[in-house]
Coordinates of C-alpha atoms and ligand atoms in Angstrom, one line a residue:
X1389 CA 152.8 -124.5 -43.9
X1390 CA 149.7 -122.4 -44.1
X1391 CA 149.7 -119.2 -46.2
X1392 CA 146.1 -118.1 -46.6
X1393 CA 145.3 -115.7 -49.4
X1394 CA 142.5 -114.1 -47.4
X1395 CA 141.3 -111.3 -45.2
X1396 CA 142.2 -113.2 -42.1
X1397 CA 145.8 -113.6 -43.1
X1398 CA 145.9 -109.9 -43.9
X1399 CA 144.4 -109.0 -40.5
X1400 CA 147.0 -111.2 -38.9
X1401 CA 149.8 -109.5 -40.8
X1402 CA 148.6 -106.1 -39.6
X1403 CA 148.3 -107.0 -35.9
X1404 CA 151.6 -108.9 -35.9
X1405 CA 153.4 -106.0 -37.5
X1406 CA 152.2 -103.7 -34.7
X1407 CA 152.6 -106.2 -31.8
X1408 CA 156.3 -107.0 -32.7
X1409 CA 157.4 -103.4 -33.4
X1410 CA 157.5 -103.5 -37.2
X1411 CA 154.8 -101.0 -38.3
X1412 CA 152.7 -98.5 -36.5
X1413 CA 149.9 -96.2 -37.7
X1414 CA 151.3 -92.7 -38.0
X1415 CA 150.2 -90.4 -35.1
X1416 CA 148.2 -93.2 -33.6
X1417 CA 147.5 -91.4 -30.3
X1418 CA 145.6 -88.9 -32.4
X1419 CA 143.7 -91.6 -34.2
X1420 CA 146.2 -91.9 -37.0
X1421 CA 146.7 -90.2 -40.4
X1422 CA 145.2 -92.1 -43.3
X1423 CA 147.7 -94.1 -45.4
X1424 CA 150.7 -92.9 -43.5
X1425 CA 152.7 -95.3 -41.4
X1426 CA 155.7 -95.4 -39.0
X1427 CA 158.3 -98.2 -38.7
X1428 CA 159.1 -99.4 -35.3
X1429 CA 162.3 -100.8 -33.8
X1430 CA 162.2 -104.0 -35.8
X1431 CA 160.6 -102.5 -38.9
X1432 CA 163.3 -99.9 -39.3
X1433 CA 165.9 -102.7 -39.4
X1434 CA 164.0 -104.9 -41.8
X1435 CA 163.4 -101.9 -44.1
X1436 CA 167.1 -100.9 -43.9
X1437 CA 168.2 -104.4 -44.8
X1438 CA 165.9 -104.6 -47.8
X1439 CA 167.2 -101.2 -49.0
X1440 CA 170.8 -102.3 -48.5
X1441 CA 170.2 -105.6 -50.3
X1442 CA 168.9 -103.7 -53.3
X1443 CA 171.6 -101.0 -53.1
X1444 CA 174.4 -103.5 -53.0
X1445 CA 172.9 -105.6 -55.7
X1446 CA 172.7 -102.5 -57.9
X1447 CA 175.8 -100.4 -57.1
X1448 CA 178.3 -103.0 -55.8
X1449 CA 177.6 -105.9 -58.1
X1450 CA 177.4 -103.8 -61.3
X1451 CA 180.5 -101.9 -62.2
X1452 CA 178.5 -99.7 -64.5
X1453 CA 175.9 -98.5 -61.9
X1454 CA 176.5 -95.7 -59.4
X1455 CA 174.2 -94.2 -56.8
X1456 CA 173.0 -90.7 -56.0
X1457 CA 170.8 -89.0 -53.4
X1458 CA 168.8 -86.1 -54.7
X1459 CA 166.5 -83.6 -52.9
X1460 CA 162.8 -84.1 -52.5
X1461 CA 162.2 -80.5 -53.5
X1462 CA 162.9 -79.9 -57.2
X1463 CA 162.4 -76.9 -59.5
X1464 CA 158.7 -76.8 -60.4
X1465 CA 159.4 -77.0 -64.1
X1466 CA 160.8 -80.5 -63.6
X1467 CA 157.2 -81.7 -63.1
X1468 CA 156.0 -79.8 -66.1
X1469 CA 158.7 -81.4 -68.3
X1470 CA 158.1 -84.9 -66.9
X1471 CA 154.4 -84.7 -67.7
X1472 CA 153.3 -85.1 -64.1
X1473 CA 151.5 -81.7 -64.0
X1474 CA 149.4 -82.6 -67.0
X1475 CA 149.1 -86.4 -66.8
X1476 CA 149.9 -87.8 -63.4
X1477 CA 146.2 -88.5 -62.8
X1478 CA 144.2 -91.5 -61.6
X1479 CA 140.5 -91.9 -62.7
X1480 CA 138.4 -91.8 -59.6
X1481 CA 134.8 -92.8 -59.0
X1482 CA 132.5 -92.4 -56.0
X1483 CA 129.8 -94.7 -54.8
X1484 CA 126.7 -92.5 -54.1
X1485 CA 125.3 -94.8 -51.5
X1486 CA 128.4 -95.8 -49.5
X1487 CA 130.2 -92.4 -50.2
X1488 CA 133.3 -94.5 -50.7
X1489 CA 135.9 -93.5 -53.3
X1490 CA 137.6 -95.9 -55.7
X1491 CA 140.0 -95.9 -58.5
X1492 CA 137.9 -96.8 -61.6
X1493 CA 140.8 -98.7 -63.2
X1494 CA 141.4 -100.7 -60.1
X1495 CA 137.7 -101.7 -59.9
X1496 CA 138.0 -103.1 -63.4
X1497 CA 141.3 -104.8 -62.7
X1498 CA 139.9 -106.5 -59.6
X1499 CA 137.0 -107.7 -61.6
X1500 CA 139.4 -109.3 -64.0
X1501 CA 141.6 -110.8 -61.3
X1502 CA 138.5 -112.4 -59.7
X1503 CA 137.6 -114.1 -62.9
X1504 CA 141.2 -115.2 -63.4
X1505 CA 141.1 -116.8 -60.0
X1506 CA 137.9 -118.6 -60.8
X1507 CA 139.4 -120.0 -64.0
X1508 CA 142.5 -121.2 -62.1
X1509 CA 140.3 -122.8 -59.5
X1510 CA 138.4 -124.7 -62.2
X1511 CA 141.7 -125.8 -63.8
X1512 CA 143.1 -127.0 -60.4
X1513 CA 139.8 -128.9 -59.7
X1514 CA 140.1 -130.6 -63.1
X1515 CA 143.8 -131.4 -62.6
X1516 CA 142.8 -133.3 -59.4
X1517 CA 140.0 -135.1 -61.2
X1518 CA 142.0 -136.2 -64.2
X1519 CA 145.3 -137.0 -62.5
X1520 CA 148.7 -137.2 -64.2
X1521 CA 147.7 -137.0 -67.9
X1522 CA 146.0 -133.7 -67.4
X1523 CA 146.9 -131.1 -70.0
X1524 CA 146.1 -127.8 -68.3
X1525 CA 146.7 -125.7 -71.5
X1526 CA 144.4 -127.8 -73.6
X1527 CA 141.7 -127.8 -70.9
X1528 CA 141.9 -124.0 -70.6
X1529 CA 141.5 -123.6 -74.4
X1530 CA 138.5 -126.0 -74.7
X1531 CA 136.5 -126.1 -71.5
X1532 CA 133.6 -123.6 -72.0
X1533 CA 133.4 -122.6 -68.4
X1534 CA 137.1 -121.8 -68.1
X1535 CA 137.0 -120.0 -71.5
X1536 CA 134.1 -117.9 -70.2
X1537 CA 136.1 -116.9 -67.1
X1538 CA 139.2 -116.2 -69.1
X1539 CA 137.3 -113.9 -71.4
X1540 CA 136.0 -111.9 -68.4
X1541 CA 139.6 -111.9 -67.1
X1542 CA 141.2 -110.4 -70.2
X1543 CA 138.7 -108.5 -72.3
X1544 CA 137.8 -105.7 -69.8
X1545 CA 141.5 -104.9 -69.2
X1546 CA 142.1 -104.4 -72.9
X1547 CA 138.9 -102.2 -73.2
X1548 CA 139.9 -100.2 -70.2
X1549 CA 143.3 -99.6 -71.7
X1550 CA 141.8 -98.2 -74.9
X1551 CA 139.3 -96.0 -73.0
X1552 CA 142.0 -94.5 -70.8
X1553 CA 144.3 -94.0 -73.8
X1554 CA 141.5 -92.1 -75.5
X1555 CA 140.7 -90.3 -72.2
X1556 CA 137.1 -91.5 -72.5
X1557 CA 136.0 -91.3 -68.9
X1558 CA 132.3 -91.7 -69.8
X1559 CA 133.3 -94.9 -71.5
X1560 CA 135.1 -96.1 -68.3
X1561 CA 131.9 -95.5 -66.3
X1562 CA 129.9 -97.3 -69.0
X1563 CA 132.3 -100.3 -68.8
X1564 CA 131.9 -100.4 -65.0
X1565 CA 128.1 -100.4 -65.4
X1566 CA 128.1 -103.0 -68.1
X1567 CA 130.3 -105.4 -66.0
X1568 CA 127.9 -104.7 -63.2
X1569 CA 130.7 -104.0 -60.8
X1570 CA 129.5 -103.3 -57.3
X1571 CA 131.0 -101.4 -54.4
X1572 CA 133.2 -104.2 -52.8
X1573 CA 132.1 -103.0 -49.4
X1574 CA 128.4 -102.6 -49.8
X1575 CA 127.4 -104.2 -53.1
X1576 CA 125.8 -100.9 -54.3
X1577 CA 126.0 -100.1 -58.0
X1578 CA 125.1 -96.5 -57.7
X1579 CA 128.1 -94.8 -59.2
X1580 CA 129.1 -91.2 -59.9
X1581 CA 130.8 -90.1 -63.1
X1582 CA 134.5 -90.8 -63.5
X1583 CA 136.9 -87.9 -62.9
X1584 CA 140.6 -87.4 -63.2
X1585 CA 142.5 -86.5 -60.1
X1586 CA 146.1 -85.3 -59.9
X1587 CA 148.2 -87.2 -57.4
X1588 CA 150.9 -84.6 -56.6
X1589 CA 151.1 -82.8 -53.3
X1590 CA 151.7 -79.1 -53.6
X1591 CA 153.6 -77.0 -51.1
X1592 CA 155.4 -73.6 -50.9
X1593 CA 159.0 -72.6 -50.4
X1594 CA 160.0 -69.1 -49.3
X1595 CA 159.5 -66.9 -46.3
X1596 CA 156.7 -64.5 -47.4
X1597 CA 153.5 -65.0 -49.1
X1598 CA 154.4 -62.7 -52.1
X1599 CA 157.7 -64.3 -52.8
X1600 CA 156.9 -67.9 -52.1
X1601 CA 157.2 -70.3 -55.0
X1602 CA 154.7 -73.2 -55.5
X1603 CA 156.5 -76.6 -55.4
X1604 CA 155.5 -80.2 -55.5
X1605 CA 156.7 -83.0 -53.2
X1606 CA 158.3 -85.4 -55.7
X1607 CA 155.9 -88.2 -56.7
X1608 CA 158.9 -90.4 -57.9
X1609 CA 162.6 -90.3 -57.4
X1610 CA 163.4 -90.9 -61.1
X1611 CA 163.4 -87.2 -62.1
X1612 CA 166.3 -86.5 -59.6
X1613 CA 168.3 -89.0 -61.7
X1614 CA 167.3 -87.5 -65.0
X1615 CA 168.2 -83.9 -64.1
X1616 CA 171.6 -85.1 -62.8
X1617 CA 172.3 -87.3 -65.8
X1618 CA 175.1 -85.1 -67.2
X1619 CA 176.6 -84.3 -63.8
X1620 CA 177.1 -88.0 -63.0
X1621 CA 178.1 -88.9 -66.5
X1622 CA 180.8 -86.2 -66.7
X1623 CA 182.1 -86.4 -63.1
X1624 CA 182.1 -90.2 -63.1
X1625 CA 183.4 -90.4 -66.7
X1626 CA 180.6 -92.9 -67.3
X1627 CA 180.3 -94.5 -70.8
X1628 CA 176.9 -95.7 -72.2
X1629 CA 175.5 -98.1 -71.1
X1630 CA 175.5 -97.1 -67.5
X1631 CA 173.0 -96.8 -64.6
X1632 CA 172.2 -94.4 -61.8
X1633 CA 170.4 -95.8 -58.7
X1634 CA 168.6 -93.9 -56.0
X1635 CA 166.5 -94.7 -53.0
X1636 CA 164.3 -92.1 -51.3
X1637 CA 160.9 -90.8 -50.3
X1638 CA 158.1 -90.1 -52.7
X1639 CA 154.7 -88.6 -52.1
X1640 CA 151.4 -89.3 -53.8
X1641 CA 147.9 -88.2 -52.8
X1642 CA 146.4 -91.6 -53.5
X1643 CA 142.7 -91.8 -54.0
X1644 CA 142.2 -95.1 -52.3
X1645 CA 144.5 -96.0 -49.5
X1646 CA 143.1 -99.0 -47.7
X1647 CA 145.8 -101.6 -48.0
X1648 CA 148.2 -100.9 -45.2
X1649 CA 151.7 -100.1 -46.4
X1650 CA 150.9 -101.4 -49.9
X1651 CA 149.6 -98.0 -50.9
X1652 CA 150.7 -95.0 -48.9
X1653 CA 150.7 -91.3 -49.4
X1654 CA 154.3 -91.0 -48.2
X1655 CA 156.5 -94.0 -49.2
X1656 CA 160.0 -94.9 -50.3
X1657 CA 161.1 -95.9 -53.8
X1658 CA 164.2 -97.7 -55.0
X1659 CA 164.8 -96.8 -58.6
X1660 CA 167.5 -97.3 -61.2
X1661 CA 167.7 -95.7 -64.6
X1662 CA 169.9 -97.4 -67.1
X1663 CA 171.0 -95.2 -70.0
X1664 CA 171.5 -97.1 -73.3
X1665 CA 172.1 -96.4 -77.0
X1666 CA 168.9 -95.8 -78.9
X1667 CA 167.8 -99.0 -80.6
X1668 CA 169.2 -101.3 -78.0
X1669 CA 166.6 -100.6 -75.4
X1670 CA 164.4 -103.6 -75.9
X1671 CA 167.4 -105.9 -75.5
X1672 CA 168.2 -104.2 -72.2
X1673 CA 164.5 -104.4 -71.2
X1674 CA 164.7 -108.2 -71.4
X1675 CA 168.0 -108.2 -69.5
X1676 CA 166.7 -106.1 -66.7
X1677 CA 163.5 -108.1 -66.4
X1678 CA 165.6 -111.2 -65.8
X1679 CA 168.1 -109.5 -63.5
X1680 CA 165.3 -108.1 -61.3
X1681 CA 163.5 -111.4 -61.1
X1682 CA 166.7 -113.1 -60.1
X1683 CA 167.1 -110.6 -57.3
X1684 CA 163.7 -111.4 -56.0
X1685 CA 164.2 -115.1 -56.3
X1686 CA 167.5 -115.0 -54.4
X1687 CA 165.5 -114.2 -51.3
X1688 CA 163.9 -117.7 -51.4
X1689 CA 160.3 -116.5 -50.9
X1690 CA 158.9 -119.0 -53.5
X1691 CA 159.2 -118.6 -57.2
X1692 CA 155.5 -119.3 -57.6
X1693 CA 154.7 -116.1 -55.7
X1694 CA 156.1 -113.9 -58.6
X1695 CA 154.8 -113.3 -62.1
X1696 CA 155.4 -110.8 -64.9
X1697 CA 152.4 -108.7 -66.1
X1698 CA 153.1 -107.0 -69.3
X1699 CA 151.3 -103.6 -69.7
X1700 CA 148.6 -103.1 -72.3
X1701 CA 148.3 -99.4 -71.6
X1702 CA 151.8 -97.9 -71.5
X1703 CA 152.5 -94.7 -69.5
X1704 CA 153.0 -91.7 -71.7
X1705 CA 156.8 -92.2 -71.8
X1706 CA 157.2 -96.0 -72.4
X1707 CA 157.6 -98.3 -75.4
X1708 CA 157.7 -101.4 -73.3
X1709 CA 156.6 -102.0 -69.7
X1710 CA 156.0 -104.9 -67.4
X1711 CA 155.3 -105.3 -63.7
X1712 CA 156.7 -107.9 -61.4
X1713 CA 153.7 -108.9 -59.4
X1714 CA 153.7 -110.7 -56.0
X1715 CA 151.1 -112.8 -54.4
X1716 CA 150.1 -110.6 -51.5
X1717 CA 147.5 -111.7 -49.0
X1718 CA 145.0 -109.9 -51.2
X1719 CA 146.2 -111.6 -54.4
X1720 CA 148.7 -110.8 -57.1
X1721 CA 149.6 -107.1 -57.3
X1722 CA 152.3 -104.9 -58.6
X1723 CA 155.5 -105.0 -56.6
X1724 CA 158.0 -103.5 -59.1
X1725 CA 157.7 -101.8 -62.5
X1726 CA 160.2 -102.2 -65.3
X1727 CA 159.8 -99.6 -68.1
X1728 CA 161.5 -98.8 -71.3
X1729 CA 161.1 -95.0 -71.1
X1730 CA 162.7 -94.2 -74.5
X1731 CA 164.4 -90.7 -74.6
X1732 CA 161.2 -89.1 -73.3
X1733 CA 162.5 -87.7 -70.1
X1734 CA 165.9 -86.4 -71.2
X1735 CA 164.4 -84.9 -74.3
X1736 CA 161.7 -83.2 -72.3
X1737 CA 164.3 -81.8 -69.9
X1738 CA 166.4 -80.6 -72.8
X1739 CA 163.4 -78.7 -74.2
X1740 CA 162.3 -77.2 -70.9
X1741 CA 165.8 -76.3 -69.6
X1742 CA 167.4 -75.3 -72.8
X1743 CA 170.5 -77.5 -71.8
X1744 CA 171.8 -80.4 -73.9
X1745 CA 171.5 -83.7 -72.2
X1746 CA 173.4 -85.9 -74.6
X1747 CA 176.2 -88.4 -74.7
X1748 CA 179.1 -88.2 -77.2
X1749 CA 179.7 -91.6 -78.6
X1750 CA 183.4 -91.8 -79.6
X1751 CA 182.8 -95.0 -81.6
X1752 CA 180.1 -93.5 -83.8
X1753 CA 181.6 -90.0 -83.5
X1754 CA 178.2 -88.5 -82.8
X1755 CA 176.1 -87.3 -79.9
X1756 CA 172.7 -88.6 -79.0
X1757 CA 170.1 -88.5 -76.2
X1758 CA 170.3 -91.9 -74.5
X1759 CA 167.3 -94.2 -74.1
X1760 CA 166.4 -95.3 -70.6
X1761 CA 165.5 -98.5 -68.9
X1762 CA 164.0 -98.1 -65.5
X1763 CA 163.5 -100.5 -62.7
X1764 CA 161.3 -99.1 -59.9
X1765 CA 160.3 -100.8 -56.7
X1766 CA 158.5 -99.6 -53.6
X1767 CA 160.5 -100.3 -50.5
X1768 CA 157.4 -100.4 -48.4
X1769 CA 155.7 -102.8 -50.8
X1770 CA 158.7 -105.0 -50.7
X1771 CA 158.5 -104.9 -46.9
X1772 CA 154.9 -106.0 -47.1
X1773 CA 155.7 -108.8 -49.5
X1774 CA 158.5 -110.1 -47.3
X1775 CA 156.6 -109.7 -44.0
X1776 CA 153.3 -111.2 -45.2
X1777 CA 155.0 -114.1 -47.0
X1778 CA 157.1 -114.9 -43.9
X1779 CA 154.3 -115.0 -41.4
X1780 CA 153.1 -118.6 -41.3
X1781 CA 151.2 -121.0 -39.0
X1782 CA 152.7 -124.4 -38.8
X1783 CA 151.6 -127.7 -37.5
X1784 CA 154.4 -129.3 -35.5
X1785 CA 155.5 -133.0 -36.0
X1786 CA 154.9 -133.9 -32.4
X1787 CA 151.4 -132.2 -32.4
X1788 CA 150.8 -128.6 -31.5
X1789 CA 151.1 -125.5 -33.6
X1790 CA 153.3 -122.5 -33.8
X1791 CA 153.3 -119.1 -35.5
X1792 CA 156.6 -118.1 -37.0
X1793 CA 158.0 -115.2 -38.9
X1794 CA 160.3 -116.8 -41.4
X1795 CA 162.0 -113.7 -42.7
X1796 CA 164.9 -114.4 -45.1
X1797 CA 167.9 -114.4 -42.6
X1798 CA 169.7 -111.7 -44.6
X1799 CA 166.8 -109.3 -44.0
X1800 CA 165.9 -110.2 -40.4
X1801 CA 166.3 -107.3 -37.9
X1802 CA 168.0 -109.5 -35.3
X1803 CA 170.3 -112.3 -36.6
X1804 CA 170.8 -114.2 -33.4
X1805 CA 169.4 -114.3 -29.9
X1806 CA 172.0 -115.1 -27.3
X1807 CA 170.4 -117.0 -24.4
X1808 CA 172.0 -118.2 -21.2
X1809 CA 170.0 -121.3 -20.1
X1810 CA 169.9 -120.0 -16.5
X1811 CA 170.6 -116.6 -14.9
X1812 CA 173.4 -118.0 -12.8
X1813 CA 176.4 -120.3 -12.7
X1814 CA 178.5 -118.0 -14.9
X1815 CA 176.3 -118.6 -17.9
X1816 CA 175.2 -114.9 -18.4
X1817 CA 178.9 -113.9 -18.3
X1818 CA 179.7 -116.3 -21.2
X1819 CA 176.7 -115.1 -23.1
X1820 CA 177.7 -111.5 -22.7
X1821 CA 181.2 -112.4 -24.0
X1822 CA 179.6 -113.9 -27.1
X1823 CA 177.4 -110.8 -27.6
X1824 CA 180.5 -108.6 -27.3
X1825 CA 182.2 -110.7 -30.0
X1826 CA 179.3 -110.9 -32.4
X1827 CA 178.0 -107.3 -32.1
X1828 CA 180.7 -106.0 -34.4
X1829 CA 179.4 -107.9 -37.4
X1830 CA 175.7 -108.4 -36.8
X1831 CA 172.6 -107.4 -34.8
X1832 CA 172.2 -109.7 -31.8
X1833 CA 169.9 -109.7 -28.8
X1834 CA 170.7 -110.9 -25.3
X1835 CA 167.8 -112.4 -23.2
X1836 CA 167.8 -114.2 -19.9
X1837 CA 164.1 -113.9 -18.9
X1838 CA 161.7 -116.8 -19.0
X1839 CA 162.1 -120.5 -19.9
X1840 CA 164.2 -121.3 -22.9
X1841 CA 161.1 -122.6 -24.7
X1842 CA 159.3 -119.3 -24.2
X1843 CA 162.3 -117.4 -25.4
X1844 CA 162.5 -119.6 -28.6
X1845 CA 158.8 -119.0 -29.3
X1846 CA 159.2 -115.2 -28.8
X1847 CA 162.1 -115.1 -31.3
X1848 CA 160.2 -117.2 -33.8
X1849 CA 157.5 -114.6 -33.7
X1850 CA 160.1 -111.8 -33.9
X1851 CA 161.7 -113.4 -37.0
X1852 CA 165.1 -114.1 -35.4
X1853 CA 166.7 -116.8 -37.5
X1854 CA 169.1 -118.3 -34.9
X1855 CA 168.9 -118.8 -31.1
X1856 CA 172.2 -119.5 -29.4
X1857 CA 171.9 -121.2 -26.0
X1858 CA 174.7 -121.3 -23.4
X1859 CA 174.3 -124.2 -21.0
X1860 CA 176.3 -125.9 -18.3
X1861 CA 178.2 -128.1 -20.8
X1862 CA 179.4 -124.9 -22.4
X1863 CA 181.8 -124.4 -19.5
X1864 CA 183.4 -127.8 -20.3
X1865 CA 183.2 -128.1 -24.1
X1866 CA 183.3 -124.4 -25.1
X1867 CA 180.4 -124.9 -27.4
X1868 CA 176.9 -123.6 -27.7
X1869 CA 173.6 -125.0 -29.0
X1870 CA 172.4 -123.2 -32.2
X1871 CA 168.7 -123.6 -33.0
X1872 CA 167.5 -122.9 -36.5
X1873 CA 164.2 -121.0 -36.5
X1874 CA 162.8 -122.7 -39.6
X1875 CA 163.7 -126.3 -39.2
X1876 CA 163.9 -126.1 -35.3
X1877 CA 166.9 -128.4 -35.5
X1878 CA 169.7 -127.8 -33.0
X1879 CA 173.4 -128.1 -33.6
X1880 CA 176.4 -127.9 -31.2
X1881 CA 178.8 -125.3 -32.4
X1882 CA 182.2 -124.4 -30.9
X1883 CA 182.3 -120.8 -29.6
X1884 CA 185.4 -120.1 -31.7
X1885 CA 183.5 -121.1 -34.9
X1886 CA 180.2 -119.3 -34.0
X1887 CA 180.9 -116.1 -35.7
X1888 CA 181.7 -117.7 -39.1
X1889 CA 178.9 -120.2 -38.6
X1890 CA 176.4 -117.4 -38.3
X1891 CA 178.0 -115.1 -40.9
X1892 CA 177.9 -117.8 -43.6
X1893 CA 174.1 -118.0 -43.0
X1894 CA 173.1 -114.3 -42.5
X1895 CA 175.6 -112.0 -44.1
X1896 CA 174.7 -109.9 -47.1
X1897 CA 177.7 -111.0 -49.1
X1898 CA 176.7 -114.6 -48.9
X1899 CA 173.1 -114.0 -49.9
X1900 CA 174.1 -111.6 -52.8
X1901 CA 176.0 -114.6 -54.3
X1902 CA 172.7 -116.3 -54.8
X1903 CA 171.5 -113.7 -57.3
Ligands
ATP206 P1 150.1 -98.6 -58.8 O1 149.6 -99.0 -60.1 O2 150.0 -99.7 -57.7 O3 149.5 -97.3 -58.2 P2 152.2 -97.4 -60.1 O4 152.2 -98.1 -61.4 O5 151.7 -96.0 -60.1 O6 151.6 -98.3 -58.9 P3 155.0 -96.7 -60.3 O7 154.7 -95.3 -60.6 O8 155.5 -97.6 -61.4 O9 153.7 -97.3 -59.6 O10 156.0 -96.8 -59.0 C1 157.0 -97.7 -58.9 C2 156.8 -98.5 -57.6 O11 156.6 -97.7 -56.5 C3 155.6 -99.5 -57.6 O12 155.8 -100.7 -58.3 C4 155.3 -99.6 -56.2 O13 156.1 -100.7 -55.6 C5 155.8 -98.3 -55.6 N1 154.6 -97.5 -55.2 C6 153.9 -96.7 -56.1 N2 152.9 -96.0 -55.4 C7 153.0 -96.4 -54.1 C8 152.3 -96.1 -52.9 N3 151.3 -95.2 -53.0 N4 152.7 -96.7 -51.8 C9 153.7 -97.5 -51.7 N5 154.4 -97.9 -52.8 C10 154.1 -97.3 -54.0

């Protein structure tokens, strides 16, 4: 199986997503809108399935988590209280020659990642050379070349964190110059000063210019949860610890938006805030780290493709934070954030609204502002992780090659293609009966055009996990041939067992059990 961590693979992902109706550039006939995307007929299904897999894992598998759906528009003071008006900034830097704009922190992070990859390459080379007795840890700690790379992979991130903490933007520029970081596109090192840039989109609500109020499009869904904390706690009679989950659109005026759906200006988040007793938050932080990683692993996309990355620089509200990073075609990058947000948000909303946002603990006989654990994942980023990881080129045993989209079956837009071998002899009629039976529990596609081999190939590219073929024997044995997309093995299955055969392999409830 070939999964290339390179530009070519990424280009392939982009064109495959378009060709097979997964993702289109927004307003494409007008030359598109930068960093805004539309989901096509297959994309919308994949996206919905990811959302549903997350939603059920949160709200159905946990008795103490409920969901809500809050508005995108919120009272403007929400964003003052949350700190977004004053501190939701990214440091930007322009290259004077190429006129390209970058995030200064990302330039430094990419520099570190490059050196980490160099170190890993050296270690892998040595492992090959020394064979079985090779001690990778010892090698990394003693080999001068690896040590040099590791230093360049870690030191700059720590310095960057300090500089950003101290809001020392001149220092950030000096660091970029000292590391001799060049524009990744042109190689130019002719940089402007670093400036802060607020990422929130402003808009107005109201009919006339004099009475209109300035609003922001929400840059995260979390604040809708915080401001409803008491509503949900009281109406749901929730006891601490409990969680509130939400999925929905968020908007950020991203400085750099060149990575397809990885970084968009309009995107969707899936967030869960878990309210706990103060002092227990770090225990819950560890629990949620593990729970979220288990969710990811249940999809079978390769444990080696995930890693935790603990934060050096915490957001203004956090006392512990980690990212779950995924190995995208452009390297390991943040897929999900897990943050211990303390009582920052609820306290800030108490101060700004003048309303108490507290929980009365009957055991201790006192009220307190709960602490919060947050898990926050981008739905579109998860889509990209799933899609890019699934698109593989394979050499076949008997010679030849194929490209196949090995989406986890639970997420695939179409679960089974129902294919009469020929367009005659009563085979389409049987196939249609099967469609009519299956359509109540899963998405299926009926197809009779082209040879069976071509239809298999098309569904491999489309990500359909099972192809069901109705042939002449079907009339005698009342069975069909089921072909597995990934192994390409074929199995004869009685029509009466087909529904349960497929359900046991594609249904959400079966997959959720793997978490
Ligand atoms: P990054 O450092 O990549 O900008 P972040 O740390 O600002 O991300 P959070 O504020 O923690 O991100 O948001 C939680 C999740 O929302 C991220 O892990 C990511 O999956 C998703 N996300 C954030 N910004 C975007 C975006 N512009 N486009 C798509 N997804 C996003």
